CSV table of C-alpha atoms in Angstrom, one decimal:
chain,number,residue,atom,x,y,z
N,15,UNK,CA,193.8,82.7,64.5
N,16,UNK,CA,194.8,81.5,60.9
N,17,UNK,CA,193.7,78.5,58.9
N,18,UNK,CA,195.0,75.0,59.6
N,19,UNK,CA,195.5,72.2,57.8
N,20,UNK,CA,194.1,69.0,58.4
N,21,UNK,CA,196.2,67.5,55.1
N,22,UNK,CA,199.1,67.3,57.9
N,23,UNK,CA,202.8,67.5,56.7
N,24,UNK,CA,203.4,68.0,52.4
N,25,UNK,CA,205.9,65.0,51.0
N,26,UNK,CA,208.9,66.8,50.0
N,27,UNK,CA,209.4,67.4,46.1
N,28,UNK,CA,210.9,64.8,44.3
N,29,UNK,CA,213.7,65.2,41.9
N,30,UNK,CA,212.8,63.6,37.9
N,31,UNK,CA,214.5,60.6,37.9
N,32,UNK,CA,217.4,60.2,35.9
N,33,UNK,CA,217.2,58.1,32.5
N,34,UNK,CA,216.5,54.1,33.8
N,35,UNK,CA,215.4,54.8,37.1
N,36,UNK,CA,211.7,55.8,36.2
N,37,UNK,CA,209.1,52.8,36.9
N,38,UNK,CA,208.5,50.7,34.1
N,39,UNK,CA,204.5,50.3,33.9
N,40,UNK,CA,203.8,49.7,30.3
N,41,UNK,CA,202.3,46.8,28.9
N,42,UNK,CA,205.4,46.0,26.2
N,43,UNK,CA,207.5,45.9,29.5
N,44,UNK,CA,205.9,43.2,31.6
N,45,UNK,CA,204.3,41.3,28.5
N,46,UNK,CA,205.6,37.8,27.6
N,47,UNK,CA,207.2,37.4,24.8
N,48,UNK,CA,207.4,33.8,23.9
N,49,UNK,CA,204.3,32.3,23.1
N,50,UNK,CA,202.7,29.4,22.0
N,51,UNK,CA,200.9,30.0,19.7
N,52,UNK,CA,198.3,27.7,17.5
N,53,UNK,CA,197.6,27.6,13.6
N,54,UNK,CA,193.8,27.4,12.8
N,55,UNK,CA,194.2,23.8,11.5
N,56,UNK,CA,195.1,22.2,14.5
N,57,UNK,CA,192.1,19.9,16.0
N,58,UNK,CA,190.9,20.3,19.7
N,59,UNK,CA,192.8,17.3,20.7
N,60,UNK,CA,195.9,18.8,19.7
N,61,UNK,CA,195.0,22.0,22.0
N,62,UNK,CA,194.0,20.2,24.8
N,63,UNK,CA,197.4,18.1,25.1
N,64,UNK,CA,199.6,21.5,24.5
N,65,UNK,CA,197.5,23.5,27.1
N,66,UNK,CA,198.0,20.5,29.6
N,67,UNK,CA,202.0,20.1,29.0
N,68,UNK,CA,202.5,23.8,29.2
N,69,UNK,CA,200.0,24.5,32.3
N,70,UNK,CA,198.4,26.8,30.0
N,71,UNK,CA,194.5,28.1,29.2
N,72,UNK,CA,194.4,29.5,26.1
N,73,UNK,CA,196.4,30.9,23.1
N,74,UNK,CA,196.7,33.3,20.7
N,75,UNK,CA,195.9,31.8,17.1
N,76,UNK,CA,198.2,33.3,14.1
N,77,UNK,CA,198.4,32.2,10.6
N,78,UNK,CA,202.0,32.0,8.6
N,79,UNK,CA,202.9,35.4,8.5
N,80,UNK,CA,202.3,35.7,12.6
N,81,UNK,CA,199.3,38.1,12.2
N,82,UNK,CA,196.9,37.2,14.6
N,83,UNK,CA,193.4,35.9,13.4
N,84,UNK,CA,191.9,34.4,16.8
N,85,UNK,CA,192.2,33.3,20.5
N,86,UNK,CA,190.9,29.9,21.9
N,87,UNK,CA,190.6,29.1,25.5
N,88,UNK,CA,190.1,26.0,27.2
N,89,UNK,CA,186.6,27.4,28.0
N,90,UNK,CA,185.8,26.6,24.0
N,91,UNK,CA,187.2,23.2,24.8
N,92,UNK,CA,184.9,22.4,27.3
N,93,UNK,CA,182.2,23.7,25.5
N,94,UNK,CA,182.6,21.2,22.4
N,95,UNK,CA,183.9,18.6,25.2
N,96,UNK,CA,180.0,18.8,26.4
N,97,UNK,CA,178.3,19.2,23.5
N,98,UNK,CA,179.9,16.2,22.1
N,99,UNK,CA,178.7,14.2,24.8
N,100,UNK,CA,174.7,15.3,23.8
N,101,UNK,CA,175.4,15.0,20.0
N,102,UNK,CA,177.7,12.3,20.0
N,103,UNK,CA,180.5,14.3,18.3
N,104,UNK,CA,183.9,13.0,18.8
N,105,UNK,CA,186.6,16.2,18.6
N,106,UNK,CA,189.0,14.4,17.6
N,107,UNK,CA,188.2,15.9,13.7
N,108,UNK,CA,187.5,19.5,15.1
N,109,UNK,CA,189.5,22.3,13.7
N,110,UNK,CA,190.7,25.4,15.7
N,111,UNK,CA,189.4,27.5,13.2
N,112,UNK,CA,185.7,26.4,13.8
N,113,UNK,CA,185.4,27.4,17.3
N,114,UNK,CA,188.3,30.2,18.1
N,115,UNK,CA,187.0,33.8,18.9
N,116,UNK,CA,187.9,35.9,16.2
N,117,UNK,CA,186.9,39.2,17.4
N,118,UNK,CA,190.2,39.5,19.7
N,119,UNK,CA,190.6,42.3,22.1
N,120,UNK,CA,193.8,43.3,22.0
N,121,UNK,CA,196.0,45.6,23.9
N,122,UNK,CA,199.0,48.4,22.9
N,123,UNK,CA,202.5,47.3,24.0
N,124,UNK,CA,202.0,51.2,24.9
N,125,UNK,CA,199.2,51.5,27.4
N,126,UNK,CA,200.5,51.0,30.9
N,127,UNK,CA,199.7,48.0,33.1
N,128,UNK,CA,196.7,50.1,35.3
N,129,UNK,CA,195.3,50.5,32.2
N,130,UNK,CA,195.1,46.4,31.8
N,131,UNK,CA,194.4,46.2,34.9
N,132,UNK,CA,191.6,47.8,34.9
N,133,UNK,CA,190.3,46.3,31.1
N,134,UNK,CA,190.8,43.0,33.4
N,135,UNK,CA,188.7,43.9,36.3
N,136,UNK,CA,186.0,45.0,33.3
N,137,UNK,CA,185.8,42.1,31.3
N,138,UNK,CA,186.3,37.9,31.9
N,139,UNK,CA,189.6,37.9,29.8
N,140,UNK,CA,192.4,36.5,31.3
N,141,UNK,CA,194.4,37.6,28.6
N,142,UNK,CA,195.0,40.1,25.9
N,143,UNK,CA,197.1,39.5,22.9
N,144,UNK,CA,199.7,42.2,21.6
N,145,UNK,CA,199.8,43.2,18.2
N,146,UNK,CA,201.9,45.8,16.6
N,147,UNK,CA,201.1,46.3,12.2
N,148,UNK,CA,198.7,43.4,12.9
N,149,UNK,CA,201.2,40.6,14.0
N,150,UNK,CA,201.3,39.2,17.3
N,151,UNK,CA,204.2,40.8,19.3
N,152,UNK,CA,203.1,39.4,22.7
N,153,UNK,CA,200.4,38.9,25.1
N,154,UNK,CA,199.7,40.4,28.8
N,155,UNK,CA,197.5,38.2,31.5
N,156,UNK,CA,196.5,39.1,34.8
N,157,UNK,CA,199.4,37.3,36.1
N,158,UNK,CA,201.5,39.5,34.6
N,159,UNK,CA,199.7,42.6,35.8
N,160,UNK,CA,199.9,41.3,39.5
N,161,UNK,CA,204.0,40.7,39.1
N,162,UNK,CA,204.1,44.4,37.6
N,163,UNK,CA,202.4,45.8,40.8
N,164,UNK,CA,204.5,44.1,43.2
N,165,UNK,CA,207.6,45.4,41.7
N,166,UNK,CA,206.4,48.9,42.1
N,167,UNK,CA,206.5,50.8,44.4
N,168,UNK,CA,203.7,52.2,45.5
N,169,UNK,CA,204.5,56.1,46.1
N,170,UNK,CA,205.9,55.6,42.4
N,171,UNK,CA,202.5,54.7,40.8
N,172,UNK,CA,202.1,57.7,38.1
């Protein structure tokens, strides 16, 4: 009597694929490119009207050269939108720069999207900025992530 398998039938080998057939899974691939971007100076008020025009939550913040220096989410808003109420602070005068998050995670255009996936699944970030020699280059949110999954196949997945 010899030894069975219970792995059942082995998937034919696959061929390499040829040049521009291979999945695209890096991050640089599904990023988006064109941001909005803010510039330290720009008060809370101004923030809150471009991230309800563009349907947005946060941005990236860069000074004039593009290099990123920050990230402000509409959580900060919220946060200064309540503590104003308690101090009686208007934010009308408040400055990016006060109450972005400077420590930025970023990601490499080069890491693949499982690898953001799974830096999304460990952390609260909905976003992480790109940055190649320091400058912003693009940014990668989970959105993104999900849209690169359902263009792959899955058998593909490497």
């Amino acid at each position: 009597m010899g030894i069975k398998s219970f792995q059942g039938p082995r998937a034919k080998d696959r061929k390499t694929p040829t040049k521009g057939t291979e999945q695209k899974v890096k991050v640089a691939d599904h990023m988006t490119r064109k941001l909005i971007t803010l510039g330290p100076n720009q008060t809370l008020l101004d923030v809150m009207e471009i991230y309800l025009k563009h349907k947005i939550t946060g941005a990236p913040v860069v000074d004039e050269d593009g290099t990123l220096i920050g990230i402000i989410s509409d959580s900060d808003c919220m946060k200064q939108i309540s503590e104003g109420r308690y101090f009686n602070m208007p934010i009308a005068d408040l400055t990016v720069e006060k109450f972005m998050t400077r420590d930025v995670e970023t990601i490499s255009g080069e890491a693949t999207v499982f690898d953001a996936a799974a830096r999304f699944f460990k952390t609260r970030h909905r976003r992480f900025p790109v940055v190649e020699g320091g400058r912003l280059v693009g940014q990668i949110s989970r959105k993104d992530v999900m849209e690169a999954a359902m263009k792959l196949n899955g058998q593909d997945w490497h």
